[in-house]
């Protein structure tokens, strides 16, 4: 199968290398093709080579990469979805699959793709934790998920897409009942934002820190309290939309097998794949550290992911004080210049979009 991977970050690089190692014809679209080798190694956490993939094409030309591909995998951050979809819509062919990894919020940008006859699909979460070892040459696979959760628009295509992705990723794949389950999944837009809100609760212009905090290993009870409160509100939104099958939006208490604050703190702070990951901070000229509001943790997880959940909640008529507290802190601290648009403002609008 010919596939195209758009984006050369951690997950995109891992997907491209894995697919190529399994014999698929893989094109990579990246702004820096000159940095890539035609062969890419997948490494175990200890550095042993698990597989090596030979790429068919590495290009900066979206048209060249997407031509003839059964799947175009988009691994861009959500704030680039609009521009990417505008560029891709004139290129896609009827039946071609455009798969967002992860898929949250993509539905608000895909009208042109759908009008062109493409199938829009996505993964609820990335299939594996990944980290680049050497850009364009090797990437670590740090922990594969047990399965994929897949949805598609139109929904009639979901079963076939899930079967094809199960084969591509060599993982079990289950079908989500509604694409909205992607957008409401309490992954990074709830996980990252809860931690940041509590970690920087004392931040104001002029405040700095002596070091860049460990994001997960430093996870504390305050972050768990905020996370559980936000997660409960997401579940309330799901309950308020019984017309849609949102059973795929699992509570984080189930996902992490942690029903209360102490167990959630222990669980998240001891996930091996997250060891050593630092916070979205930048070093000042004085050698101190401040929040880095240009980080994806802010520009994607707050301004798009969290805002989408709040906007859906508002349309569904659900109050979200915990999510509102996190959002209000972000707006006051980051003063964002761009944020998600396009979520239907009414309950009927939501139902029309996702049925």
Short mmCIF file of C-alpha atoms in Angstrom, two decimals:
data_model
loop_
_atom_site.label_atom_id
_atom_site.label_comp_id
_atom_site.label_asym_id
_atom_site.label_seq_id
_atom_site.Cartn_x
_atom_site.Cartn_y
_atom_site.Cartn_z
CA UNK A 1 0.00 0.00 0.00
CA UNK A 2 1.20 3.51 -0.74
CA UNK A 3 0.88 5.86 2.23
CA UNK A 4 1.92 9.43 2.89
CA UNK A 5 2.97 10.79 6.28
CA UNK A 6 2.67 14.56 6.59
CA UNK A 7 4.84 15.91 9.40
CA UNK A 8 8.24 14.72 10.57
CA UNK A 9 7.96 14.93 14.33
CA UNK A 10 8.29 12.08 16.81
CA UNK A 11 5.15 10.14 15.91
CA UNK A 12 5.25 10.91 12.19
CA UNK A 13 8.81 9.67 11.94
CA UNK A 14 7.98 6.47 13.82
CA UNK A 15 4.95 5.76 11.65
CA UNK A 16 6.89 6.32 8.43
CA UNK A 17 9.75 4.05 9.52
CA UNK A 18 7.43 1.29 10.76
CA UNK A 19 5.24 1.29 7.66
CA UNK A 20 8.27 1.23 5.37
CA UNK A 21 9.88 -1.60 7.33
CA UNK A 22 6.69 -3.64 6.76
CA UNK A 23 7.01 -3.27 3.01
CA UNK A 24 4.67 -0.37 2.32
CA UNK A 25 5.54 2.41 -0.12
CA UNK A 26 5.96 5.44 2.13
CA UNK A 27 6.25 9.11 1.21
CA UNK A 28 7.15 11.66 3.90
CA UNK A 29 6.20 15.32 3.55
CA UNK A 30 8.42 17.59 5.62
CA UNK A 31 9.65 21.16 5.42
CA UNK A 32 13.23 19.91 5.75
CA UNK A 33 13.65 16.92 3.42
CA UNK A 34 17.39 17.53 3.17
CA UNK A 35 17.78 16.33 6.76
CA UNK A 36 16.36 12.89 6.02
CA UNK A 37 18.01 9.66 5.02
CA UNK A 38 16.12 7.25 2.78
CA UNK A 39 16.52 4.60 5.51
CA UNK A 40 15.19 5.17 9.03
CA UNK A 41 15.81 2.95 12.06
CA UNK A 42 13.24 2.20 14.75
CA UNK A 43 15.04 1.84 18.09
CA UNK A 44 14.09 0.14 21.33
CA UNK A 45 14.48 2.22 24.53
CA UNK A 46 17.94 0.67 25.05
CA UNK A 47 19.02 1.70 21.56
CA UNK A 48 18.80 -1.71 19.87
CA UNK A 49 17.52 -1.54 16.29
CA UNK A 50 14.03 -3.05 16.06
CA UNK A 51 13.57 -2.48 12.33
CA UNK A 52 14.74 -0.38 9.42
CA UNK A 53 12.47 1.14 6.82
CA UNK A 54 13.42 2.34 3.34
CA UNK A 55 11.34 5.33 2.29
CA UNK A 56 10.08 5.78 -1.25
CA UNK A 57 10.04 9.58 -1.14
CA UNK A 58 10.95 12.47 1.18
CA UNK A 59 9.66 15.78 -0.13
CA UNK A 60 8.44 19.24 0.80
CA UNK A 61 5.79 19.02 -1.95
CA UNK A 62 2.40 17.96 -0.57
CA UNK A 63 1.12 17.09 -4.04
CA UNK A 64 4.05 14.76 -4.69
CA UNK A 65 3.68 13.05 -1.35
CA UNK A 66 -0.09 12.58 -1.48
CA UNK A 67 -0.31 11.42 -5.09
CA UNK A 68 -1.62 7.88 -5.28
CA UNK A 69 -1.61 7.33 -1.51
CA UNK A 70 -4.39 5.22 -0.05
CA UNK A 71 -3.81 7.01 3.26
CA UNK A 72 -2.51 10.49 3.95
CA UNK A 73 -1.59 10.57 7.63
CA UNK A 74 -1.54 14.04 9.15
CA UNK A 75 0.66 14.38 12.25
CA UNK A 76 0.66 18.18 12.37
CA UNK A 77 -0.48 20.02 15.49
CA UNK A 78 -4.10 21.08 15.38
CA UNK A 79 -3.36 24.77 14.76
CA UNK A 80 -1.99 23.82 11.33
CA UNK A 81 -5.02 21.74 10.32
CA UNK A 82 -6.78 24.60 8.56
CA UNK A 83 -3.88 25.47 6.28
CA UNK A 84 -3.09 21.82 5.61
CA UNK A 85 -6.69 20.96 4.71
CA UNK A 86 -6.94 23.98 2.40
CA UNK A 87 -3.84 22.80 0.57
CA UNK A 88 -4.85 19.16 0.47
CA UNK A 89 -8.49 19.55 -0.64
CA UNK A 90 -7.65 20.23 -4.33
CA UNK A 91 -5.29 17.23 -4.37
CA UNK A 92 -7.34 14.41 -2.88
CA UNK A 93 -9.17 11.81 -4.91
CA UNK A 94 -12.58 10.28 -4.17
CA UNK A 95 -12.19 7.53 -1.58
CA UNK A 96 -8.71 8.61 -0.49
CA UNK A 97 -8.33 8.47 3.27
CA UNK A 98 -7.01 11.47 5.21
CA UNK A 99 -6.19 10.25 8.70
CA UNK A 100 -5.39 12.64 11.56
CA UNK A 101 -3.10 11.35 14.32
CA UNK A 102 -4.51 12.13 16.80
CA UNK A 103 -7.86 13.06 15.32
CA UNK A 104 -9.35 15.54 17.78
CA UNK A 105 -10.81 18.74 16.25
CA UNK A 106 -10.05 17.74 12.65
CA UNK A 107 -13.74 17.67 11.75
CA UNK A 108 -13.95 21.46 11.99
CA UNK A 109 -11.51 21.90 9.08
CA UNK A 110 -12.45 19.14 6.66
CA UNK A 111 -15.43 20.44 4.69
CA UNK A 112 -13.33 20.80 1.54
CA UNK A 113 -11.88 17.30 1.87
CA UNK A 114 -15.32 15.77 2.32
CA UNK A 115 -16.73 17.73 -0.63
CA UNK A 116 -13.91 16.32 -2.76
CA UNK A 117 -14.96 12.78 -1.83
CA UNK A 118 -12.21 11.98 0.66
CA UNK A 119 -12.84 9.94 3.79
CA UNK A 120 -11.75 11.79 6.92
CA UNK A 121 -10.63 9.55 9.75
CA UNK A 122 -8.53 9.69 12.87
CA UNK A 123 -7.02 7.88 15.83
CA UNK A 124 -8.25 8.72 19.30
CA UNK A 125 -4.66 8.64 20.58
CA UNK A 126 -1.25 8.10 19.02
CA UNK A 127 -0.38 4.42 18.61
CA UNK A 128 2.91 4.68 20.50
CA UNK A 129 5.06 7.02 22.52
CA UNK A 130 7.97 8.04 20.31
CA UNK A 131 11.04 10.21 20.52
CA UNK A 132 13.45 11.21 17.76
CA UNK A 133 16.97 9.90 18.27
CA UNK A 134 18.50 11.52 15.16
CA UNK A 135 16.20 13.56 12.95
CA UNK A 136 15.49 11.82 9.67
CA UNK A 137 17.56 8.78 10.60
CA UNK A 138 16.40 7.07 13.78
CA UNK A 139 13.53 7.21 16.24
CA UNK A 140 12.78 5.49 19.57
CA UNK A 141 9.64 3.43 20.05
CA UNK A 142 8.99 3.91 23.78
CA UNK A 143 5.69 2.18 24.40
CA UNK A 144 2.97 0.94 22.07
CA UNK A 145 -0.65 1.19 23.12
CA UNK A 146 -2.62 -2.06 23.35
CA UNK A 147 -5.04 -1.04 20.60
CA UNK A 148 -6.26 1.71 18.28
CA UNK A 149 -9.60 3.52 18.52
CA UNK A 150 -10.77 4.73 15.13
CA UNK A 151 -13.56 6.91 13.76
CA UNK A 152 -14.38 8.18 10.28
CA UNK A 153 -16.55 10.67 8.46
CA UNK A 154 -18.79 9.46 6.93
CA UNK A 155 -19.36 6.99 9.74
CA UNK A 156 -20.28 4.25 7.27
CA UNK A 157 -16.56 4.01 6.42
CA UNK A 158 -15.38 3.45 9.99
CA UNK A 159 -15.35 -0.35 9.95
CA UNK A 160 -13.31 -0.58 6.74
CA UNK A 161 -10.90 2.11 7.91
CA UNK A 162 -10.40 0.32 11.23
CA UNK A 163 -9.61 -2.95 9.46
CA UNK A 164 -7.06 -1.28 7.18
CA UNK A 165 -5.40 0.60 10.03
CA UNK A 166 -5.21 -2.57 12.13
CA UNK A 167 -3.22 -4.13 9.30
CA UNK A 168 -1.00 -1.08 8.77
CA UNK A 169 -0.15 -0.62 12.44
CA UNK A 170 -0.29 -4.35 13.24
CA UNK A 171 -2.48 -3.59 16.22
CA UNK A 172 -6.09 -4.36 17.12
CA UNK A 173 -8.43 -1.53 16.13
CA UNK A 174 -11.90 -0.79 17.47
CA UNK A 175 -14.54 1.52 16.01
CA UNK A 176 -15.74 4.58 17.90
CA UNK A 177 -19.44 5.28 17.67
CA UNK A 178 -19.00 8.95 16.78
CA UNK A 179 -16.15 11.14 15.57
CA UNK A 180 -17.01 13.48 18.45
CA UNK A 181 -15.44 10.87 20.73
CA UNK A 182 -12.09 12.04 19.30
CA UNK A 183 -12.63 15.65 20.26
CA UNK A 184 -13.97 14.88 23.73
CA UNK A 185 -11.25 12.38 24.62
CA UNK A 186 -9.63 13.72 27.81
CA UNK A 187 -6.09 13.24 26.59
CA UNK A 188 -3.61 16.10 26.18
CA UNK A 189 -6.25 18.90 26.21
CA UNK A 190 -7.19 17.85 29.74
CA UNK A 191 -4.02 16.08 30.94
CA UNK A 192 -1.51 18.75 29.92
CA UNK A 193 -3.69 21.71 30.76
CA UNK A 194 -4.53 20.49 34.28
CA UNK A 195 -0.85 20.03 35.09
CA UNK A 196 0.15 23.39 33.62
CA UNK A 197 -2.64 25.26 35.43
CA UNK A 198 -1.50 23.96 38.82
CA UNK A 199 2.24 23.98 38.11
CA UNK A 200 2.15 27.66 37.14
CA UNK A 201 -0.58 28.75 39.55
CA UNK A 202 1.70 31.42 41.00
CA UNK A 203 2.98 32.66 37.65
CA UNK A 204 2.65 36.30 36.60
CA UNK A 205 4.79 38.50 34.38
CA UNK A 206 8.14 38.81 36.12
CA UNK A 207 7.90 35.46 37.94
CA UNK A 208 10.56 32.90 37.03
CA UNK A 209 11.75 29.53 38.28
CA UNK A 210 15.22 28.12 39.05
CA UNK A 211 14.79 25.06 36.81
CA UNK A 212 12.66 23.46 34.13
CA UNK A 213 10.31 21.14 36.01
CA UNK A 214 9.90 17.46 35.21
CA UNK A 215 6.41 17.42 33.73
CA UNK A 216 5.23 13.94 34.64
CA UNK A 217 7.64 12.80 37.33
CA UNK A 218 6.83 16.00 39.19
CA UNK A 219 3.09 15.40 38.91
CA UNK A 220 1.42 16.18 42.24
CA UNK A 221 -1.94 15.91 43.98
CA UNK A 222 -2.97 19.41 42.93
CA UNK A 223 -2.63 18.38 39.29
CA UNK A 224 -4.58 15.19 39.95
CA UNK A 225 -7.40 17.12 41.63
CA UNK A 226 -7.69 19.48 38.67
CA UNK A 227 -7.50 16.56 36.23
CA UNK A 228 -10.23 14.53 37.92
CA UNK A 229 -12.54 17.55 38.15
CA UNK A 230 -12.04 18.32 34.45
CA UNK A 231 -12.50 14.69 33.49
CA UNK A 232 -15.80 14.52 35.38
CA UNK A 233 -17.07 17.50 33.38
CA UNK A 234 -16.13 15.80 30.11
CA UNK A 235 -18.19 12.81 31.18
CA UNK A 236 -21.11 15.14 31.97
CA UNK A 237 -20.94 16.47 28.41
CA UNK A 238 -21.09 12.92 27.05
CA UNK A 239 -24.11 12.15 29.22
CA UNK A 240 -25.87 15.27 27.92
CA UNK A 241 -25.68 14.03 24.30
CA UNK A 242 -27.40 10.61 24.43
CA UNK A 243 -28.24 10.82 20.72
CA UNK A 244 -24.56 10.22 19.93
CA UNK A 245 -22.56 7.12 20.85
CA UNK A 246 -19.84 8.59 23.06
CA UNK A 247 -19.07 5.40 24.94
CA UNK A 248 -15.54 5.56 23.53
CA UNK A 249 -14.75 8.56 25.73
CA UNK A 250 -13.46 6.58 28.69
CA UNK A 251 -13.03 8.36 32.02
CA UNK A 252 -9.41 8.89 32.96
CA UNK A 253 -10.08 7.04 36.18
CA UNK A 254 -10.59 3.95 34.00
CA UNK A 255 -7.88 4.74 31.45
CA UNK A 256 -5.23 5.09 34.18
CA UNK A 257 -6.91 2.61 36.56
CA UNK A 258 -6.74 5.29 39.26
CA UNK A 259 -10.04 6.15 40.97
CA UNK A 260 -8.81 8.88 43.32
CA UNK A 261 -6.25 11.65 43.72
CA UNK A 262 -3.42 9.69 45.44
CA UNK A 263 -3.60 6.78 43.00
CA UNK A 264 -3.74 9.12 40.00
CA UNK A 265 -0.65 10.96 41.23
CA UNK A 266 1.24 7.70 41.73
CA UNK A 267 0.20 6.40 38.33
CA UNK A 268 1.07 9.41 36.20
CA UNK A 269 4.30 10.25 38.01
CA UNK A 270 5.63 6.71 37.46
CA UNK A 271 4.89 6.03 33.78
CA UNK A 272 8.27 4.82 32.39
CA UNK A 273 7.70 6.19 28.87
CA UNK A 274 7.29 9.72 30.30
CA UNK A 275 10.46 9.67 32.38
CA UNK A 276 12.68 12.71 31.87
CA UNK A 277 10.17 14.79 29.94
CA UNK A 278 10.45 18.46 30.85
CA UNK A 279 7.79 21.15 31.00
CA UNK A 280 6.93 23.73 28.33
CA UNK A 281 9.39 26.32 29.60
CA UNK A 282 12.18 28.45 28.13
CA UNK A 283 15.38 29.69 29.70
CA UNK A 284 15.85 33.43 30.16
CA UNK A 285 19.04 35.39 29.69
CA UNK A 286 19.41 35.36 33.46
CA UNK A 287 19.46 31.56 33.54
CA UNK A 288 15.96 31.31 35.00
CA UNK A 289 12.93 29.56 33.53
CA UNK A 290 9.48 30.84 32.49
CA UNK A 291 6.49 29.29 30.69
CA UNK A 292 6.98 28.92 26.95
CA UNK A 293 3.65 30.04 25.54
CA UNK A 294 4.78 29.12 22.01
CA UNK A 295 4.90 25.42 23.00
CA UNK A 296 2.31 23.02 21.56
CA UNK A 297 1.17 22.42 25.14
CA UNK A 298 -0.25 25.94 24.99
CA UNK A 299 -0.86 26.65 21.30
CA UNK A 300 -2.57 23.29 20.64
CA UNK A 301 -3.76 21.77 23.91
CA UNK A 302 -5.27 24.95 25.35
CA UNK A 303 -6.22 27.08 22.36
CA UNK A 304 -7.72 24.24 20.34
CA UNK A 305 -8.19 21.04 22.35
CA UNK A 306 -9.50 22.53 25.58
CA UNK A 307 -11.48 25.21 23.78
CA UNK A 308 -13.20 22.59 21.62
CA UNK A 309 -14.34 20.66 24.68
CA UNK A 310 -15.65 23.84 26.31
CA UNK A 311 -17.43 24.91 23.12
CA UNK A 312 -19.09 21.51 22.74
CA UNK A 313 -20.11 21.67 26.42
CA UNK A 314 -21.65 25.10 25.89
CA UNK A 315 -23.63 23.89 22.88
CA UNK A 316 -24.81 20.90 24.91
CA UNK A 317 -25.83 23.15 27.81
CA UNK A 318 -23.36 21.71 30.35
CA UNK A 319 -21.67 23.92 32.93
CA UNK A 320 -17.90 23.36 33.23
CA UNK A 321 -16.45 25.37 36.13
CA UNK A 322 -13.27 23.29 36.39
CA UNK A 323 -12.53 23.56 32.66
CA UNK A 324 -13.44 27.25 32.77
CA UNK A 325 -10.91 27.86 35.55
CA UNK A 326 -8.15 26.28 33.48
CA UNK A 327 -9.21 28.21 30.36
CA UNK A 328 -9.48 31.56 32.16
CA UNK A 329 -5.98 31.13 33.60
CA UNK A 330 -4.63 30.42 30.12
CA UNK A 331 -6.27 33.44 28.52
CA UNK A 332 -5.00 35.76 31.24
CA UNK A 333 -1.47 34.31 31.18
CA UNK A 334 -0.88 33.59 27.48
CA UNK A 335 -3.13 36.17 25.81
CA UNK A 336 -3.57 33.90 22.77
CA UNK A 337 -3.67 35.38 19.29
CA UNK A 338 -5.41 32.39 17.72
CA UNK A 339 -7.78 29.70 18.90
CA UNK A 340 -10.21 27.13 17.56
CA UNK A 341 -13.23 28.29 15.59
CA UNK A 342 -16.04 26.44 13.89
CA UNK A 343 -17.66 24.39 16.66
CA UNK A 344 -21.45 24.45 16.19
CA UNK A 345 -23.01 26.85 18.69
CA UNK A 346 -26.20 24.87 19.26
CA UNK A 347 -27.14 21.38 20.29
CA UNK A 348 -28.95 20.79 16.97
CA UNK A 349 -25.83 21.92 15.13
CA UNK A 350 -23.74 19.39 17.00
CA UNK A 351 -26.12 16.57 16.22
CA UNK A 352 -26.25 17.49 12.53
CA UNK A 353 -22.45 17.45 12.29
CA UNK A 354 -21.87 14.08 13.93
CA UNK A 355 -24.83 11.94 12.86
#
